[in-house]
PDB file of C-alpha atoms in Angstrom:
ATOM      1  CA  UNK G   9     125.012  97.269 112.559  1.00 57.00           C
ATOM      2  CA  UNK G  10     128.590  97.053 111.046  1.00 56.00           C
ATOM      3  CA  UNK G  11     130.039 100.051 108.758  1.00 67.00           C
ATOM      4  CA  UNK G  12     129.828  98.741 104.990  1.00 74.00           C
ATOM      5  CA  UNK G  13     131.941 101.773 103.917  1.00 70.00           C
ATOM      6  CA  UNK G  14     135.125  99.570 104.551  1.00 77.00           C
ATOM      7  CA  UNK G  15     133.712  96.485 102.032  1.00 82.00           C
ATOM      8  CA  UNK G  16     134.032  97.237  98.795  1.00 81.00           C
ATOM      9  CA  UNK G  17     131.924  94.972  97.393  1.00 85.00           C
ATOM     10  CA  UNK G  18     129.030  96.894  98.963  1.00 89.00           C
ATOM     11  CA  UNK G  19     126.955  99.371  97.516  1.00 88.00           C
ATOM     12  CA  UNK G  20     124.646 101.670  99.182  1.00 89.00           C
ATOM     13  CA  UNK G  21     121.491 102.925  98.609  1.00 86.00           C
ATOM     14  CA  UNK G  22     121.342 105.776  96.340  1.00 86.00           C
ATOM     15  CA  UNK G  23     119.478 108.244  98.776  1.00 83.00           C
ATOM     16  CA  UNK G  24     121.617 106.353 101.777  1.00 84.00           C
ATOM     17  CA  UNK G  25     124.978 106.857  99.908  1.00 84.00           C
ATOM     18  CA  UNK G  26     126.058 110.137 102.052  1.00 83.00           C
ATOM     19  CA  UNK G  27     125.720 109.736 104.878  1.00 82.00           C
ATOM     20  CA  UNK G  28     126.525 105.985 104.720  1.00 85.00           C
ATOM     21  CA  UNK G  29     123.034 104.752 106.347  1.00 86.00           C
ATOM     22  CA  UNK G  30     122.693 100.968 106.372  1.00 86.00           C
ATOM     23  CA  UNK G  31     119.542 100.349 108.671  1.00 84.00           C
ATOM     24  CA  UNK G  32     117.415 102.500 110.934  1.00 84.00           C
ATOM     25  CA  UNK G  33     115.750 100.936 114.245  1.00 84.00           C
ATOM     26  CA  UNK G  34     112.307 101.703 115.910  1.00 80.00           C
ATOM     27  CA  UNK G  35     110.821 100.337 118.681  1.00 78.00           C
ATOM     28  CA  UNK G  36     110.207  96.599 117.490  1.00 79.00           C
ATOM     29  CA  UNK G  37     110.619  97.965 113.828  1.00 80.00           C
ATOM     30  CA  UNK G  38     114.215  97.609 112.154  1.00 83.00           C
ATOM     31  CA  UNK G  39     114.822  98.914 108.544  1.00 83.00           C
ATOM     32  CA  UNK G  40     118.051  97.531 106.246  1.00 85.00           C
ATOM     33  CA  UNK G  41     119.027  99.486 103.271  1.00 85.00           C
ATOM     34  CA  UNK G  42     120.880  98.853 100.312  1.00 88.00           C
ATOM     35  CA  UNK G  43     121.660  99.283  96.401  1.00 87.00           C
ATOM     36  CA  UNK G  44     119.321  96.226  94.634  1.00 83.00           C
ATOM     37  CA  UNK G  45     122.703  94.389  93.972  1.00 86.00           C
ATOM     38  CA  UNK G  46     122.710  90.774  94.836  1.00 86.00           C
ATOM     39  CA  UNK G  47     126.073  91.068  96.348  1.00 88.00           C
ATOM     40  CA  UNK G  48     124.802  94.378  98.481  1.00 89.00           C
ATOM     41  CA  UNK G  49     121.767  92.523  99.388  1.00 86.00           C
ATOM     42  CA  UNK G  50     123.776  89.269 100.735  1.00 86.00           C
ATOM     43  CA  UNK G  51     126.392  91.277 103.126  1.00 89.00           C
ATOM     44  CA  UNK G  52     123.490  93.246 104.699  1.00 85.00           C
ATOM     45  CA  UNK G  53     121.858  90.360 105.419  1.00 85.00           C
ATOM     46  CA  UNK G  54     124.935  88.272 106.812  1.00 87.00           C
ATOM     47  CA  UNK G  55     125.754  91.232 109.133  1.00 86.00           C
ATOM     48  CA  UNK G  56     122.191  90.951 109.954  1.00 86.00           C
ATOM     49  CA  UNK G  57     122.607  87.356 110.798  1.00 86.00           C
ATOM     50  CA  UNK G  58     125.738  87.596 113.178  1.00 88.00           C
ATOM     51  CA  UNK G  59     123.664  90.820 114.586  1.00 86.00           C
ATOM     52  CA  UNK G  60     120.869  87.928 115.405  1.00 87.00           C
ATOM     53  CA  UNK G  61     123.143  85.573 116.806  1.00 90.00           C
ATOM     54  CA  UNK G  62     124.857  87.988 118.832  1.00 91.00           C
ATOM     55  CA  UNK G  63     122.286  89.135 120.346  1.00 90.00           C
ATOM     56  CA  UNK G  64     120.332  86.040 120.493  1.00 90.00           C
ATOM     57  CA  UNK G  65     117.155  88.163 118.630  1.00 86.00           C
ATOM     58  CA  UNK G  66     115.808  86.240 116.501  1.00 83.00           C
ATOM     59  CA  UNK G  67     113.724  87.424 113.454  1.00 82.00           C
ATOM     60  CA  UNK G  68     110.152  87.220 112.638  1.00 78.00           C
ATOM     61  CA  UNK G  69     110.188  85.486 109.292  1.00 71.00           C
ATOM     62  CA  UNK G  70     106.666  86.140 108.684  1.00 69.00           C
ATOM     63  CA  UNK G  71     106.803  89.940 109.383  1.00 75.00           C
ATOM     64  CA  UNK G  72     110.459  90.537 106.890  1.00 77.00           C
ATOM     65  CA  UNK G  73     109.471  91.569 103.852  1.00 76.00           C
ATOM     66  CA  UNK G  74     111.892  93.846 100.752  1.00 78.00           C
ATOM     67  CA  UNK G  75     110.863  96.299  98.640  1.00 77.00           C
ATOM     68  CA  UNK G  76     112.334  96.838  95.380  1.00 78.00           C
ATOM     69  CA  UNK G  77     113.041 100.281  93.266  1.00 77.00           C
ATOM     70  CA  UNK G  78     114.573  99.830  89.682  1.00 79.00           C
ATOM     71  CA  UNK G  79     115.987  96.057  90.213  1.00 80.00           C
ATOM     72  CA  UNK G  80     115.446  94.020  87.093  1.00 80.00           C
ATOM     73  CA  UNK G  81     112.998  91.028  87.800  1.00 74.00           C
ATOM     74  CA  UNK G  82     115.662  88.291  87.456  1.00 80.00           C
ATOM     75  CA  UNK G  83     118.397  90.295  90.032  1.00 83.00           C
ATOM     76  CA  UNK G  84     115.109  90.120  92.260  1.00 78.00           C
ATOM     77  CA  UNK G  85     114.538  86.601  92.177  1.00 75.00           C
ATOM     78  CA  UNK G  86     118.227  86.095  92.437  1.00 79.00           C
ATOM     79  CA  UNK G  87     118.025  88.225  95.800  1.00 81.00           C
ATOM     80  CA  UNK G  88     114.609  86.824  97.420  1.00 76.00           C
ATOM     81  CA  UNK G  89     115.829  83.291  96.833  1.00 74.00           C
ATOM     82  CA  UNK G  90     119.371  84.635  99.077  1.00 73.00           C
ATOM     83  CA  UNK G  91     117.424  85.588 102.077  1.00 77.00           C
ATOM     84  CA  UNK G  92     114.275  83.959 102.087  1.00 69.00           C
ATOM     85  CA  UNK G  93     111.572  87.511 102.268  1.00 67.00           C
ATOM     86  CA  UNK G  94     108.912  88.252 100.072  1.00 61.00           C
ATOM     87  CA  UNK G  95     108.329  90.923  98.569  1.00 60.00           C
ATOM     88  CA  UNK G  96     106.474  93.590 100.731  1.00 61.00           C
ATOM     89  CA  UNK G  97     103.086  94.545  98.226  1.00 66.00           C
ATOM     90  CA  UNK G  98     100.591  95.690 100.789  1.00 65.00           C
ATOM     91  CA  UNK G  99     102.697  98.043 102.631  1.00 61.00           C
ATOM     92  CA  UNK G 100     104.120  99.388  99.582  1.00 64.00           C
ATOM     93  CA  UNK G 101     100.358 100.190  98.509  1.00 69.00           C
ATOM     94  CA  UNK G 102      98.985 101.321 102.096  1.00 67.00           C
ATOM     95  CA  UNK G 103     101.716 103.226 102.873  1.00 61.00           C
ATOM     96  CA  UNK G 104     103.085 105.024  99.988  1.00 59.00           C
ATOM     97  CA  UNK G 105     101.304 104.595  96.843  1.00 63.00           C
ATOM     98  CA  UNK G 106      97.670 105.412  98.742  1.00 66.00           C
ATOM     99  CA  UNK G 107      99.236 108.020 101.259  1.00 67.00           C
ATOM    100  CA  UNK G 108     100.283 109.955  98.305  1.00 67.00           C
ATOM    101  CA  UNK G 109      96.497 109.374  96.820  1.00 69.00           C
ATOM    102  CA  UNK G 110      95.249 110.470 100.015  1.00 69.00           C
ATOM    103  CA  UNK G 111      97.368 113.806 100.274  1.00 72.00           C
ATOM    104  CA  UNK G 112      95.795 114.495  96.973  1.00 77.00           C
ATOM    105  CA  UNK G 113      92.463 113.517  97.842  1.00 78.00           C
ATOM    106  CA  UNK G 114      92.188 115.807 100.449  1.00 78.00           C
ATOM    107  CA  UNK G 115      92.582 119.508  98.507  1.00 76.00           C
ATOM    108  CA  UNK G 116      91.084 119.041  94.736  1.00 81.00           C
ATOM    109  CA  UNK G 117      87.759 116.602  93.834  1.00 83.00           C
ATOM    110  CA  UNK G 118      89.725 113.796  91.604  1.00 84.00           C
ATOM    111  CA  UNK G 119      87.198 112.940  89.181  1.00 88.00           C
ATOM    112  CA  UNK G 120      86.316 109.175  89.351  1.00 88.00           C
ATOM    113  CA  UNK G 121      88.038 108.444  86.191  1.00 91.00           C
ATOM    114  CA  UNK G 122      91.169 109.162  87.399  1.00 87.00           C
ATOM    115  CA  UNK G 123      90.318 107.452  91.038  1.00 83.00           C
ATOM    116  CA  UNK G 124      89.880 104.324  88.764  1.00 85.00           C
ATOM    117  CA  UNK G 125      93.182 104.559  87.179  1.00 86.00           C
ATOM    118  CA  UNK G 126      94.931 105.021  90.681  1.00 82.00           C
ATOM    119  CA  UNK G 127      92.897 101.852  92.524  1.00 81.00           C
ATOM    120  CA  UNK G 128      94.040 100.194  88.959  1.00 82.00           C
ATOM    121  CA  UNK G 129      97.546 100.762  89.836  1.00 80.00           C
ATOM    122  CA  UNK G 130      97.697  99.529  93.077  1.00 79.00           C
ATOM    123  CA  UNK G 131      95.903  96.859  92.096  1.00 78.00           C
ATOM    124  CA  UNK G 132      98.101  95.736  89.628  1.00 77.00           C
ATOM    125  CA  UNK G 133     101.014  96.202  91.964  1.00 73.00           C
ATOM    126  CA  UNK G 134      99.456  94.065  94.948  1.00 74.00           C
ATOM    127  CA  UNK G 135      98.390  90.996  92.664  1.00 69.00           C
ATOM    128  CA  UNK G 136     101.244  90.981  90.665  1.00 66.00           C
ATOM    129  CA  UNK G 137     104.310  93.396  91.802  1.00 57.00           C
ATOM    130  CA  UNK G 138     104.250  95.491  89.010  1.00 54.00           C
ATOM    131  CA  UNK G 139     102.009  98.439  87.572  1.00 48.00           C
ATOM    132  CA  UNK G 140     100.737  96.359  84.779  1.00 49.00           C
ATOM    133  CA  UNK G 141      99.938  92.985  85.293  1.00 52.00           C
ATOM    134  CA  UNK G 142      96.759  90.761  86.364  1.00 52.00           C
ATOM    135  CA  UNK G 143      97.403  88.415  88.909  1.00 54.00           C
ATOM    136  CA  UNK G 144      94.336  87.996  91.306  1.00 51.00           C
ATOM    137  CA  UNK G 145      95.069  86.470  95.028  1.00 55.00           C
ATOM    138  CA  UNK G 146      91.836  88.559  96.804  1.00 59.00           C
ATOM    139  CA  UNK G 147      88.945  90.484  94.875  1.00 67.00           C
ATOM    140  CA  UNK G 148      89.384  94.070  95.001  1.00 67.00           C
ATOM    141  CA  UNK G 149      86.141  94.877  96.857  1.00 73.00           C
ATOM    142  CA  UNK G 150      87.561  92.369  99.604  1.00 74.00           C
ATOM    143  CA  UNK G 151      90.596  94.816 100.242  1.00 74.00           C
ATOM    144  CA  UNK G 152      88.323  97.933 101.462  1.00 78.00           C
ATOM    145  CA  UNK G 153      87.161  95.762 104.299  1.00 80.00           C
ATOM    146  CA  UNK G 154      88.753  95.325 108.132  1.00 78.00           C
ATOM    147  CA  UNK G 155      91.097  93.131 108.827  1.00 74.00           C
ATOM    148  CA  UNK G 156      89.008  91.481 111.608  1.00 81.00           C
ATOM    149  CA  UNK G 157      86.723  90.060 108.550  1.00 79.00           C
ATOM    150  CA  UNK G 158      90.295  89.213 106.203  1.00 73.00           C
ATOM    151  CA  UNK G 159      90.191  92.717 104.336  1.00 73.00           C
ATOM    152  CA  UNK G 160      93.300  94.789 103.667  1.00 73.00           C
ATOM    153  CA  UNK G 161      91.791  97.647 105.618  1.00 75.00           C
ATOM    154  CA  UNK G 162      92.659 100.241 102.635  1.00 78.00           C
ATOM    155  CA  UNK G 163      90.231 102.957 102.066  1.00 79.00           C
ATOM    156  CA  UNK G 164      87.971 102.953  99.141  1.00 82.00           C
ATOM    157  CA  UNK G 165      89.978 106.482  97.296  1.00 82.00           C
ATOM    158  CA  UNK G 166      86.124 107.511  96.086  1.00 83.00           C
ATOM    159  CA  UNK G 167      84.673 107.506  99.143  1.00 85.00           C
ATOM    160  CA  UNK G 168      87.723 109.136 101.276  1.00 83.00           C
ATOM    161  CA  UNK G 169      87.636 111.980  99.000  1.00 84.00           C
ATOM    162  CA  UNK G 170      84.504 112.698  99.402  1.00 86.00           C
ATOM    163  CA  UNK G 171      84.406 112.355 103.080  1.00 88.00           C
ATOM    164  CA  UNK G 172      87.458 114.538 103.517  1.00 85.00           C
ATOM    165  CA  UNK G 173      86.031 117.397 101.198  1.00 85.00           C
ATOM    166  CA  UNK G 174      82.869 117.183 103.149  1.00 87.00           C
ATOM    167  CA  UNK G 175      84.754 117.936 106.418  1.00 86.00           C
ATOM    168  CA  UNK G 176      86.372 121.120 104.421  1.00 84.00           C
ATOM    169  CA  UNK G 177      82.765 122.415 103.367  1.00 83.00           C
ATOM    170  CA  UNK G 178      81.896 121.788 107.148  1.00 85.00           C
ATOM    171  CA  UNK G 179      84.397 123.907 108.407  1.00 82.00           C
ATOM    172  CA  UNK G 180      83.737 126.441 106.034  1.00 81.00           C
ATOM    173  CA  UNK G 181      80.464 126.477 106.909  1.00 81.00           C
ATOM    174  CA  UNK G 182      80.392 126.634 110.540  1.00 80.00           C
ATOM    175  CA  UNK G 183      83.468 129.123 109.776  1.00 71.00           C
ATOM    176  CA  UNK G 184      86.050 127.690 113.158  1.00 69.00           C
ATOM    177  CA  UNK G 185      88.346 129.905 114.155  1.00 77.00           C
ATOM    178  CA  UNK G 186      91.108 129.143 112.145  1.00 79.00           C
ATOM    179  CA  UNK G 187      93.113 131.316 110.040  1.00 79.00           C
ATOM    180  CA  UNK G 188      92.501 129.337 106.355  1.00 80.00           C
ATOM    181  CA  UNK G 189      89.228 129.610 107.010  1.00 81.00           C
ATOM    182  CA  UNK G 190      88.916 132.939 107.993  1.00 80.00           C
ATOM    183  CA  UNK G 191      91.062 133.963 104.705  1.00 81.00           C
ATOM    184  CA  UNK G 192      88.626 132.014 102.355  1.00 81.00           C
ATOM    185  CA  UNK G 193      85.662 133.769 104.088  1.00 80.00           C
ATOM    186  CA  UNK G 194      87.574 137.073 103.420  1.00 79.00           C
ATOM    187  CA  UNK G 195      88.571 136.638  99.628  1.00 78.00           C
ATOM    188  CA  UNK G 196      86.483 134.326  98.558  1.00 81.00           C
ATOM    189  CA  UNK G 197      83.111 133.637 100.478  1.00 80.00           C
ATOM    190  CA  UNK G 198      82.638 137.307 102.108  1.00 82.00           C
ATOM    191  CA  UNK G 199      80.577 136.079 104.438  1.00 77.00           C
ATOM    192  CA  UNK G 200      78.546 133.787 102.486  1.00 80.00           C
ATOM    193  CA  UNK G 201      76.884 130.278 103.248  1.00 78.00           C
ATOM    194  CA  UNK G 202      78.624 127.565 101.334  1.00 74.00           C
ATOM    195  CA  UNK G 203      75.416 126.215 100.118  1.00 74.00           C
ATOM    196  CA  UNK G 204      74.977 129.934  98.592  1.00 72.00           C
TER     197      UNK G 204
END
């Protein structure tokens, strides 16, 4: 992709500004960055174009999708009407919002109460965008289920913590050779069962 650090109408993306990243490529993956600025937005995606055209790749319209951080809802509008995406919910919520859950998940017991508000979150943000809002396309019990049967394939947050605390008290129990383990056993168990 083209420098943007000679247009001056272009802004980039705060945590991109420094190193003057515009996109970053994978294998069949390509990522475009920039500041939520209509005019930003339109230049990335015209150098994207000629990119397209150059190289006769053509784009999956059905697999682009934006995500937005701090862009007012009417500069968003402005910017998905420009080049023709939608707005990217589900990864958003699988990716980040539930990885972050998950990293959680997996060292403390989250009391269900507070499971409840997180689920009610991303929720909120997959129907409607935004962490407070009620807009319904698929029932929530729906999205724990695989994709082969037209769930979302994102784990139920109760049930993974659970399940991944059960695989700590198993390895504290059949005490594997690894150095956490041995240290807790030390300190804290001193050579006690867990079901002591």
């Amino acid at each position: 992709m083209a420098s943007f650090h000679h247009i001056p109408d272009f802004n980039y993306h705060p945590k991109c500004d420094k190193l003057k990243i515009t996109n970053v490529c994978f294998a069949v993956d390509l990522l475009l960055f920039s500041r939520g600025d209509k005019k930003s937005v339109h230049l990335i995606i015209d150098v994207f174009k000629q990119f397209c055209e150059a190289t006769r790749i053509k784009e999956n319209p059905t697999k682009c999708k934006i995500f937005f951080g701090g862009t007012n809802m009417q500069e968003q509008q402005d910017i998905l009407v420009v080049i023709g995406f939608v707005e990217g919910r589900y990864q958003l919520v699988k990716s980040v919002l539930m990885a972050i859950s998950g990293y959680w998940l997996q060292v403390f017991h989250i009391p269900k109460k507070i499971i409840k508000q997180i689920e009610a979150i991303c929720r909120d943000i997959l129907w409607s965008g935004k962490a407070t809002g009620r807009k319904a396309y698929v029932s929530w019990d729906k999205i724990y289920e695989p994709k082969n049967v037209e769930g979302l394939n994102i784990k139920d947050l109760n049930i993974w913590n659970n399940a991944i605390l059960l695989k700590l008290f198993w390895n504290l129990q059949v005490k594997f050779d690894k150095l956490w383990i041995k240290w807790i056993d030390v300190y804290y168990m001193k050579g006690k069962s867990v079901m002591q």
